[in-house]
Coordinates of C-alpha atoms in Angstrom, one line a residue:
X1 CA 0.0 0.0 0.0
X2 CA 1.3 3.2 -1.2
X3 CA 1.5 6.3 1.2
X4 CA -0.5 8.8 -1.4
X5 CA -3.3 5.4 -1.7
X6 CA -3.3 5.7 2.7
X7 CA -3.7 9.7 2.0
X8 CA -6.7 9.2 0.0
X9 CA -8.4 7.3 1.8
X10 CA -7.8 9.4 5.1
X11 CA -8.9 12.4 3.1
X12 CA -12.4 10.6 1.9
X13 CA -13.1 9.0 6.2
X14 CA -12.2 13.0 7.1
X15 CA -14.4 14.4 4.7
X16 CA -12.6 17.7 5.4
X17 CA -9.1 18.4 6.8
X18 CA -5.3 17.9 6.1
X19 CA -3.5 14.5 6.2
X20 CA 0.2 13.9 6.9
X21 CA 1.7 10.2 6.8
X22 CA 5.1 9.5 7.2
X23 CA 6.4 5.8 6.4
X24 CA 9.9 5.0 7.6
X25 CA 11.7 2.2 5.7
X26 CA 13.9 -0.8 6.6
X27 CA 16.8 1.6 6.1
X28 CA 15.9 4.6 8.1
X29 CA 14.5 6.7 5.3
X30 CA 11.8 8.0 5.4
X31 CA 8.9 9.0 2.9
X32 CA 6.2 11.4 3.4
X33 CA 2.7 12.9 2.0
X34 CA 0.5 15.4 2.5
X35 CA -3.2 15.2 1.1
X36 CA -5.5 18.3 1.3
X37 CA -9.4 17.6 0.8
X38 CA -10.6 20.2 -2.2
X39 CA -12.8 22.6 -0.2
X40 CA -9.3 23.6 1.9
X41 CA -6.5 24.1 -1.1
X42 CA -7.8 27.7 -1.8
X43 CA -6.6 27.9 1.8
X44 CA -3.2 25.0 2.5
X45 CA -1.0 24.0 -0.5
X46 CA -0.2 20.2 -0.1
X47 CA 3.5 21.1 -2.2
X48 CA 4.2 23.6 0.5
X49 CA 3.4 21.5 3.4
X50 CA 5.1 18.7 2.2
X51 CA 8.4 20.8 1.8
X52 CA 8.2 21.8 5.2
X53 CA 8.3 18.2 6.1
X54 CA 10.8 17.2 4.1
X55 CA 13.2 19.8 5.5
X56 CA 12.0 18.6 8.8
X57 CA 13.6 14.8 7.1
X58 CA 16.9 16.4 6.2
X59 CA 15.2 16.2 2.9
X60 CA 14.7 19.2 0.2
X61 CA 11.9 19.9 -2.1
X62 CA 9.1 17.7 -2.9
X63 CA 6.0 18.0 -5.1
X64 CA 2.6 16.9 -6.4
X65 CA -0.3 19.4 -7.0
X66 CA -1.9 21.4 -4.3
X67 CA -4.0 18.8 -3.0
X68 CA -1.5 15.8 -2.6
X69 CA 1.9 15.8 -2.4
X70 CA 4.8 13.9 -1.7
X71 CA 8.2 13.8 -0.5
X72 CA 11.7 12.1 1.3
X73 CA 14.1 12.6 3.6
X74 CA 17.5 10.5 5.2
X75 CA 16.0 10.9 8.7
X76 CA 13.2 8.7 9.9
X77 CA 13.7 9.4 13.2
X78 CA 12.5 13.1 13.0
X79 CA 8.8 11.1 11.9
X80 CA 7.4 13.5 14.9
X81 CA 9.5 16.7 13.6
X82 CA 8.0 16.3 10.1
X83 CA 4.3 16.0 11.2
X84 CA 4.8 18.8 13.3
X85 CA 6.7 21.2 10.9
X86 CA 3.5 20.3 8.7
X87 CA 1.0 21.8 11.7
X88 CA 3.7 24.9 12.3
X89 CA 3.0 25.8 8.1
X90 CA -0.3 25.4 8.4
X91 CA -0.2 27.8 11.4
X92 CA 1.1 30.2 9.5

């Protein structure tokens, strides 16, 4: 199961809201997505979130369109430094 296919389907049970997974691999790595439901992307950009992230990862860049995006980084570890790097963006 792929992390953008887990996105979606958080997005349709939310109805409405922002989704950040971030899957760690075997070898520490870790990958991450960001899925915004349509009636929010005037307001959050899933490609900005998911950059914030990814720094977060020790990773750079990341893309998609504004309502799902999806990015990497070497450090797994920060798994609760990316998730919250995606609030702190959304906060403005």
């Amino acid at each position: 199961v792929s992390l953008k296919s887990l996105a979606d389907e958080a997005k349709m049970q939310a109805g409405t809201g922002v989704v950040a997974i971030v899957g760690i691999g075997p070898d520490g790595k870790a990958g991450v997505v960001v899925g915004v439901t349509e009636d929010l992307t005037g307001r959050f950009d899933a490609v900005a979130l998911v950059r914030a992230a990814a720094e977060a990862l020790g990773g750079k860049g990341g893309g998609g369109r504004r309502d799902m995006a999806q990015a990497g980084g070497p450090d797994g570890a920060k798994a609760g430094e990316a998730i919250e790097a995606v609030m702190k963006a959304m906060a403005g």
